[in-house]
PDB file of C-alpha atoms in Angstrom:
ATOM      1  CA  UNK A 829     138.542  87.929 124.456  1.00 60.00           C
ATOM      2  CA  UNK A 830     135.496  85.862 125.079  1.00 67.00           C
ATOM      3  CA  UNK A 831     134.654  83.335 122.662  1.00 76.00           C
ATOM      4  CA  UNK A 832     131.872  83.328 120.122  1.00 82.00           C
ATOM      5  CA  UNK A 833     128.250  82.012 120.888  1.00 84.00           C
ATOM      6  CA  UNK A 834     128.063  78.581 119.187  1.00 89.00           C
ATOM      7  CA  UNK A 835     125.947  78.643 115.862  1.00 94.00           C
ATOM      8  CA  UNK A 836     122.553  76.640 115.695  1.00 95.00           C
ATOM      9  CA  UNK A 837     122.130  73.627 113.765  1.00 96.00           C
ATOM     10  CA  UNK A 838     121.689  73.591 110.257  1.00 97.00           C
ATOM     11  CA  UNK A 839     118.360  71.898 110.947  1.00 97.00           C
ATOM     12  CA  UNK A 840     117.176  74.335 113.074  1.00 97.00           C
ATOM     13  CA  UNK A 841     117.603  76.994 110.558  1.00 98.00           C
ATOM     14  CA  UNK A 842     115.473  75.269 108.505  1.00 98.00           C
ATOM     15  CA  UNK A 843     112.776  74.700 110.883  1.00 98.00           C
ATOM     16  CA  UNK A 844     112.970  78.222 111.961  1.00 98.00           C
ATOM     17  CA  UNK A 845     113.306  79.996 107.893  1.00 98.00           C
ATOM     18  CA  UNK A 846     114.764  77.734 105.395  1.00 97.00           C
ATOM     19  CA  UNK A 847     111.905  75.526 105.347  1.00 97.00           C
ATOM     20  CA  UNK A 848     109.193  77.604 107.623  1.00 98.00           C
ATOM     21  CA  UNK A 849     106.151  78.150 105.484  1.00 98.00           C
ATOM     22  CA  UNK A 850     103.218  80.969 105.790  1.00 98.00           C
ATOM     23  CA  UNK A 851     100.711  78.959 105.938  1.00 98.00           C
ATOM     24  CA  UNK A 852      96.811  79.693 104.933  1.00 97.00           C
ATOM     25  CA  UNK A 853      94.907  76.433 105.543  1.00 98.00           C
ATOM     26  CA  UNK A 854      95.006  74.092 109.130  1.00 98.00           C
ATOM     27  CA  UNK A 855      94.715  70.813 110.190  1.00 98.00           C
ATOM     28  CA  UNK A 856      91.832  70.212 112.044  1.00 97.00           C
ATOM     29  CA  UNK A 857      93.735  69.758 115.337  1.00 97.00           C
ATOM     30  CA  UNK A 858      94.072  72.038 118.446  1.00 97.00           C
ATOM     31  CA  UNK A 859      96.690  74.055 120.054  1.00 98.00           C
ATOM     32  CA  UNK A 860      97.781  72.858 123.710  1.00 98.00           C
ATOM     33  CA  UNK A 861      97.632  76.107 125.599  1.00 98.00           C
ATOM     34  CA  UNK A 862     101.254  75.230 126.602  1.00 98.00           C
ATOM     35  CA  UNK A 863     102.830  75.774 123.644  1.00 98.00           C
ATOM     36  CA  UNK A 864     101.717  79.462 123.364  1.00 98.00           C
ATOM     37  CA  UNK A 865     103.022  79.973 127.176  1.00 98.00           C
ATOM     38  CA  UNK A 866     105.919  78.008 125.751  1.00 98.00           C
ATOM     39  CA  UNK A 867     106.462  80.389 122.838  1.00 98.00           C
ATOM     40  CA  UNK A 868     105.689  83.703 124.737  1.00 98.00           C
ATOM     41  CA  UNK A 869     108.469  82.736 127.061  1.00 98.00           C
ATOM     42  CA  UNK A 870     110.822  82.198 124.417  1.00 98.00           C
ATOM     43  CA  UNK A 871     110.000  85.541 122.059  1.00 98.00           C
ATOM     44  CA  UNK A 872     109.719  87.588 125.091  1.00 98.00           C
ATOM     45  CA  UNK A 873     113.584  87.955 125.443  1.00 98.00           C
ATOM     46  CA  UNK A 874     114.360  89.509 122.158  1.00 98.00           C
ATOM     47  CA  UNK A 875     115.351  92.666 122.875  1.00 98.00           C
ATOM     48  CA  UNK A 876     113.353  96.159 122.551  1.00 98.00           C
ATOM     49  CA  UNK A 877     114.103  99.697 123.166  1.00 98.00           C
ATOM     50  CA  UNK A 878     114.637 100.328 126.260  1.00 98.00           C
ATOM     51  CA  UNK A 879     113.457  96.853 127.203  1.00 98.00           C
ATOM     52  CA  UNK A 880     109.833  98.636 126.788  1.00 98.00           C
ATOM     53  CA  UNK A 881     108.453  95.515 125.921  1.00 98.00           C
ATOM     54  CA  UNK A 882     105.122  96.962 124.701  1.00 98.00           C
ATOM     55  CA  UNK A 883     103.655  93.653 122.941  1.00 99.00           C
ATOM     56  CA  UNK A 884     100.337  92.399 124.288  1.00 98.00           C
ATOM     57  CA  UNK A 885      98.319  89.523 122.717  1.00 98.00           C
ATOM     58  CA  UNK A 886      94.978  88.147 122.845  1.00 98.00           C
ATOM     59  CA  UNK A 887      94.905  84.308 121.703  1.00 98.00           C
ATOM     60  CA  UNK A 888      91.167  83.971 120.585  1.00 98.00           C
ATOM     61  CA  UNK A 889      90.547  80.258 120.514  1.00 98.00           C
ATOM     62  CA  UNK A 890      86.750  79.606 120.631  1.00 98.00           C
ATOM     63  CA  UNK A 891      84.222  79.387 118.639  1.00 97.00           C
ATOM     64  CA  UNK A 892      82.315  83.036 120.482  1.00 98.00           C
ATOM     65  CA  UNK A 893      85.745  84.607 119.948  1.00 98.00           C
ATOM     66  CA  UNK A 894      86.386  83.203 116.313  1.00 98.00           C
ATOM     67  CA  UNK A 895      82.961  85.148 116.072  1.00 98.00           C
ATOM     68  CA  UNK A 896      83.532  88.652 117.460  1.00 98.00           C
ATOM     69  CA  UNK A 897      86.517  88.443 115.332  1.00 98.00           C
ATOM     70  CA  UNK A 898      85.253  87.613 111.963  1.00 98.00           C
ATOM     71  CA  UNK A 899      83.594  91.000 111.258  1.00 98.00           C
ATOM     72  CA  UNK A 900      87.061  92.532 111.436  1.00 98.00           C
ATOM     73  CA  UNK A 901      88.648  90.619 108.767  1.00 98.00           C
ATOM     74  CA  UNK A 902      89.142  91.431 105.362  1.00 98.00           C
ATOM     75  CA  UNK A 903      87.178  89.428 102.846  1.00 97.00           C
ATOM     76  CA  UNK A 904      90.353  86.978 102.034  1.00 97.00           C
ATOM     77  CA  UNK A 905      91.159  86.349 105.652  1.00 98.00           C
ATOM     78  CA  UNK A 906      87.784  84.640 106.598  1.00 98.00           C
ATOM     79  CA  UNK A 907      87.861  81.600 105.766  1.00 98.00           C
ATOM     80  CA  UNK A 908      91.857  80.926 106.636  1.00 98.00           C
ATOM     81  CA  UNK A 909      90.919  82.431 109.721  1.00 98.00           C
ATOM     82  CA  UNK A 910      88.005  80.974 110.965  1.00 98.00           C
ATOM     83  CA  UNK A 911      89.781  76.967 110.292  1.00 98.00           C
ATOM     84  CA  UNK A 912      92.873  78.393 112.457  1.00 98.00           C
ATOM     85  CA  UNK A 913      92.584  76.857 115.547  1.00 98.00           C
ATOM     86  CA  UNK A 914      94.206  80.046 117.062  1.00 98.00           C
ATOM     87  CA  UNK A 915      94.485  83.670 116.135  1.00 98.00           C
ATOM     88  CA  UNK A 916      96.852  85.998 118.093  1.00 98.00           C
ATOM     89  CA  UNK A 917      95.648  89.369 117.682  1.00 98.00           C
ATOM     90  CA  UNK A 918      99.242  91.526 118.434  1.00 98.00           C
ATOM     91  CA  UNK A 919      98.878  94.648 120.152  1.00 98.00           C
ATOM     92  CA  UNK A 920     100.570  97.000 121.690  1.00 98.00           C
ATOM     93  CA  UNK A 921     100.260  98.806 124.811  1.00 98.00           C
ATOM     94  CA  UNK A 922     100.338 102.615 124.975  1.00 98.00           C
ATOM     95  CA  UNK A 923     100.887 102.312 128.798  1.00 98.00           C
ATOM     96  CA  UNK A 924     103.846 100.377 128.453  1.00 98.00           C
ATOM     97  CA  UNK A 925     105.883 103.087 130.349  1.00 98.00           C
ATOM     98  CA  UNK A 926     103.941 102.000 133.545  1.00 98.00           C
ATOM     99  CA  UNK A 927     105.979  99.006 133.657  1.00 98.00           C
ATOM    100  CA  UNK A 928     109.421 101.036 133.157  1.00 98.00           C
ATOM    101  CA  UNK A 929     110.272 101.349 136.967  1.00 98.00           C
ATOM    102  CA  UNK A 930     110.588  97.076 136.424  1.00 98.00           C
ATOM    103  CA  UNK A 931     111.426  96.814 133.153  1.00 98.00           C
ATOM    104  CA  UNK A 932     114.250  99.425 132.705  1.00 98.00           C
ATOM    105  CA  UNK A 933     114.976 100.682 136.363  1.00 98.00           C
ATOM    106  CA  UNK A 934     118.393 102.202 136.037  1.00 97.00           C
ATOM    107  CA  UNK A 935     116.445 104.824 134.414  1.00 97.00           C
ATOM    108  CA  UNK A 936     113.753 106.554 136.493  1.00 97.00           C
ATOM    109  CA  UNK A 937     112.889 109.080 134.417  1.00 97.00           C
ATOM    110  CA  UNK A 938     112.390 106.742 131.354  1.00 97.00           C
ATOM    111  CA  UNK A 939     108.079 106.977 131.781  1.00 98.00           C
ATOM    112  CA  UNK A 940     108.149 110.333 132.052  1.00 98.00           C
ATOM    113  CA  UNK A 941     110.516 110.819 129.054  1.00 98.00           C
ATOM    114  CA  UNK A 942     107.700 108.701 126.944  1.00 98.00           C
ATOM    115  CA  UNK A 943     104.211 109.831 128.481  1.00 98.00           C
ATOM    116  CA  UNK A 944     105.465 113.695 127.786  1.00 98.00           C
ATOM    117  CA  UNK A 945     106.124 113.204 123.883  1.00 98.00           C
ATOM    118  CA  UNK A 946     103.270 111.453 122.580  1.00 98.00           C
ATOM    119  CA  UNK A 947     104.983 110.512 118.658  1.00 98.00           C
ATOM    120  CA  UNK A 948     107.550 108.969 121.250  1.00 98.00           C
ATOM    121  CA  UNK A 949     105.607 106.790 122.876  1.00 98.00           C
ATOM    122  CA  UNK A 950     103.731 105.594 120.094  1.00 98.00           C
ATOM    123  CA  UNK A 951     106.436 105.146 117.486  1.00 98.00           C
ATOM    124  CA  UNK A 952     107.900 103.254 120.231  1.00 98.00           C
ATOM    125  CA  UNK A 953     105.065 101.543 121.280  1.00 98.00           C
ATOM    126  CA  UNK A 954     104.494 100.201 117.588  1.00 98.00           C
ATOM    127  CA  UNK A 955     108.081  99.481 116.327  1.00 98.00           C
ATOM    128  CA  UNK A 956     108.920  97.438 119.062  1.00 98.00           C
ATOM    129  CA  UNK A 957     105.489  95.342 119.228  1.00 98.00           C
ATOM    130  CA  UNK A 958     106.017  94.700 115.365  1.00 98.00           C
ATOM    131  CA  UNK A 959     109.853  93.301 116.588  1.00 98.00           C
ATOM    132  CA  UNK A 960     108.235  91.700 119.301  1.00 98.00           C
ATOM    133  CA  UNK A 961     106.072  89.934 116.820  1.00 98.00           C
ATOM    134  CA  UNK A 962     108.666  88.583 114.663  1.00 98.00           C
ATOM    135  CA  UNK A 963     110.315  87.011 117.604  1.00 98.00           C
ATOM    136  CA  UNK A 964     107.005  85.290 118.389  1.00 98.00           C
ATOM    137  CA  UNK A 965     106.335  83.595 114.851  1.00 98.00           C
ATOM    138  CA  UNK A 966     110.015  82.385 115.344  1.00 98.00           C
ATOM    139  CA  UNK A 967     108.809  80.716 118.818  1.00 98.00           C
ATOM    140  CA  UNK A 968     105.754  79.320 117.279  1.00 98.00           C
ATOM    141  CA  UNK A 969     108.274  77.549 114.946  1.00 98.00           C
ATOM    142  CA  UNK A 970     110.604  76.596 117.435  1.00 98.00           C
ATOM    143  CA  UNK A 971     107.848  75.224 119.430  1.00 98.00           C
ATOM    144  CA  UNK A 972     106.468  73.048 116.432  1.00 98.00           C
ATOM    145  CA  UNK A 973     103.671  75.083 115.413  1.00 98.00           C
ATOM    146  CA  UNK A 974     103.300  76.899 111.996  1.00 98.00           C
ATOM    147  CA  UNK A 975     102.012  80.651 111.607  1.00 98.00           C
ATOM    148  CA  UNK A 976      99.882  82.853 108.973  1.00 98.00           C
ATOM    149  CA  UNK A 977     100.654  86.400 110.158  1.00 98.00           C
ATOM    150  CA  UNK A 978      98.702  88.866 107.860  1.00 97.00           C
ATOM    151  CA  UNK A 979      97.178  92.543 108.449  1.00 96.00           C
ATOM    152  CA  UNK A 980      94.227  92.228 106.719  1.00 96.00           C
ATOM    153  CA  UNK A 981      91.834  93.529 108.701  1.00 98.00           C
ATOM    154  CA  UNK A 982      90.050  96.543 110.815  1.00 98.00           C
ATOM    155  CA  UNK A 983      92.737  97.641 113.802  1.00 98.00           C
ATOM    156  CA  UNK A 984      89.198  99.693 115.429  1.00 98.00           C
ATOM    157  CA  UNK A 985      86.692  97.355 115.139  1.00 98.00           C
ATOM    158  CA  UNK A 986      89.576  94.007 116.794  1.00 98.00           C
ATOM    159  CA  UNK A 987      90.272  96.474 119.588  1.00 98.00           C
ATOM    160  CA  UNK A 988      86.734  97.649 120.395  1.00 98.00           C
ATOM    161  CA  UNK A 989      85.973  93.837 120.281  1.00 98.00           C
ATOM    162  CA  UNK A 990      88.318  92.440 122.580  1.00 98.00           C
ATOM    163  CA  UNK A 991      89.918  95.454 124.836  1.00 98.00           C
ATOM    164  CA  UNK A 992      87.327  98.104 124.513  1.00 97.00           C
ATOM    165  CA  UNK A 993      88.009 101.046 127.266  1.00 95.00           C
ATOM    166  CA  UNK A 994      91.675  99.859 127.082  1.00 97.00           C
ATOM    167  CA  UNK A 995      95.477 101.772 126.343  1.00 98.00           C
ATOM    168  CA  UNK A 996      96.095  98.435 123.902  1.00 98.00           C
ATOM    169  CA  UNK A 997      96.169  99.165 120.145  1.00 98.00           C
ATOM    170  CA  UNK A 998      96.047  96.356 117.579  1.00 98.00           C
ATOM    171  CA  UNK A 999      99.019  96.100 115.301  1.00 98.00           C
ATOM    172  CA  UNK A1000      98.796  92.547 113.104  1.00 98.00           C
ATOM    173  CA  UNK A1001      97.252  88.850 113.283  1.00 98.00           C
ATOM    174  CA  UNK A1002      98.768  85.435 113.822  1.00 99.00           C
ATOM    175  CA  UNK A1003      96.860  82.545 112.437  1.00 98.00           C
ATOM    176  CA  UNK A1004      98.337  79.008 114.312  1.00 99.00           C
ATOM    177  CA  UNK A1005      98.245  76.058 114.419  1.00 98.00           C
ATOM    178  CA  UNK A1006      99.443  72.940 112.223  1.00 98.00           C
ATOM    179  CA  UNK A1007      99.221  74.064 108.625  1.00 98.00           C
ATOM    180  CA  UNK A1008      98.224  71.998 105.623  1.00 98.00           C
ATOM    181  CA  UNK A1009     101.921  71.235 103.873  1.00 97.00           C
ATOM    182  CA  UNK A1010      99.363  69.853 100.555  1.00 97.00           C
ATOM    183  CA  UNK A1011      97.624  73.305 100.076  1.00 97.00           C
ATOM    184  CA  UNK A1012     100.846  75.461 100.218  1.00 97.00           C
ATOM    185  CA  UNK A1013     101.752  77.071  96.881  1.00 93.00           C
ATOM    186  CA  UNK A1014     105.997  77.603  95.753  1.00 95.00           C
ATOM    187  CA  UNK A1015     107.567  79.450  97.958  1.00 95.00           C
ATOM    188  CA  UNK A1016     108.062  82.968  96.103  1.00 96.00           C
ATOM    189  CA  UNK A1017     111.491  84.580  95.527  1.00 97.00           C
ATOM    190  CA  UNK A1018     113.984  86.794  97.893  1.00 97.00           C
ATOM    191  CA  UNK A1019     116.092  89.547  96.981  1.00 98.00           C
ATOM    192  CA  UNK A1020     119.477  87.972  97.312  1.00 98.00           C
ATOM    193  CA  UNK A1021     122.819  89.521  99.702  1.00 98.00           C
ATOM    194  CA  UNK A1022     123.367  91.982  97.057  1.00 98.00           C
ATOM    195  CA  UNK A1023     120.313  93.323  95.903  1.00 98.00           C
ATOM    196  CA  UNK A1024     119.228  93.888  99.430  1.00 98.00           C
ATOM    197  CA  UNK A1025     122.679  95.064 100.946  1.00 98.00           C
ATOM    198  CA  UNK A1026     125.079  97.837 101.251  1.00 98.00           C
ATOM    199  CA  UNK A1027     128.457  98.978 102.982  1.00 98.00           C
ATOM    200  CA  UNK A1028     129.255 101.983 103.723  1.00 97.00           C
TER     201      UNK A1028
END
């Protein structure tokens, strides 16, 4: 029987949840390009379906971009938005099954399977970007940066902005960068174990 994996640290549970924070207002200091590389490399081996792998993102980071982006938002995401020094705009790619014959190759008819049942493809396409997500506001904390990921804003207009004539589909923002720990407000509550939990 092969042994366990080793748990993480205590501390790095706290970095990571206990203590991570969404965070709404930034330190006027950038984002070394490095640590999104960084982060990408670390979120991109959570697993997916079918190691589909469907996430794309677009880091907007200057000032032109900030501004083809701002129409989008929703009213309460301006401002946070705009004083982010980045904002990854999570897609998804509804040609993901071109990559199949790399990704997943055990499996050649895998593409075909998706491009010839269209709910398929994009219920795929979606859940696994959203998973893919999650893993890469857990790599922005790893990496020491903190994250704002919200959905307020138009999925049509971000795409048409910044991959018009493209398969790629928005799905949710990242704001990041190094929040403000003075304007956070309490944390709010979770449902505990058993309010959230069954056997069966």
């Amino acid at each position: 029987m092969a042994d366990a994996h080793p748990s993480v640290s205590s501390s790095a549970l706290d970095v990571l949840f206990r203590d991570a924070r969404t965070f709404s207002a930034w330190q006027d200091r950038p984002v070394d390009p490095a640590l999104l590389e960084q982060a990408y490399d670390i979120a991109k081996m959570g697993p997916t379906s079918m190691n589909t792998q469907p996430m794309r993102v677009v880091f907007v980071t200057s000032a032109e971009g900030k501004e083809r982006l701002k129409p989008t938002l929703s009213p309460g995401n301006v401002d946070k938005t705009m004083a982010a020094p980045v904002t990854a705009i999570v897609a998804f790619d509804r040609a993901f099954p071109d990559t199949l014959p790399v990704l997943f190759p055990h499996f050649a008819a895998a593409p075909e399977m998706f491009r010839s049942n269209a709910a398929l493809l994009e219920e795929t396409a979606f859940r696994n970007s959203s998973l893919q997500a999650a893993y890469l506001i857990i790599a922005l904390r790893a990496v020491g940066l903190d994250c704002g990921p919200m959905s307020g804003f138009d999925k049509e207009k971000a795409a048409a902005a910044f991959f018009p004539d493209s398969p790629w589909a928005a799905n949710l923002l990242i704001n990041i960068g190094y929040g403000k720990p003075d304007a956070l407000f309490p944390r709010l509550p979770r449902l505990s174990f058993g309010e959230a939990t069954r056997f069966a």
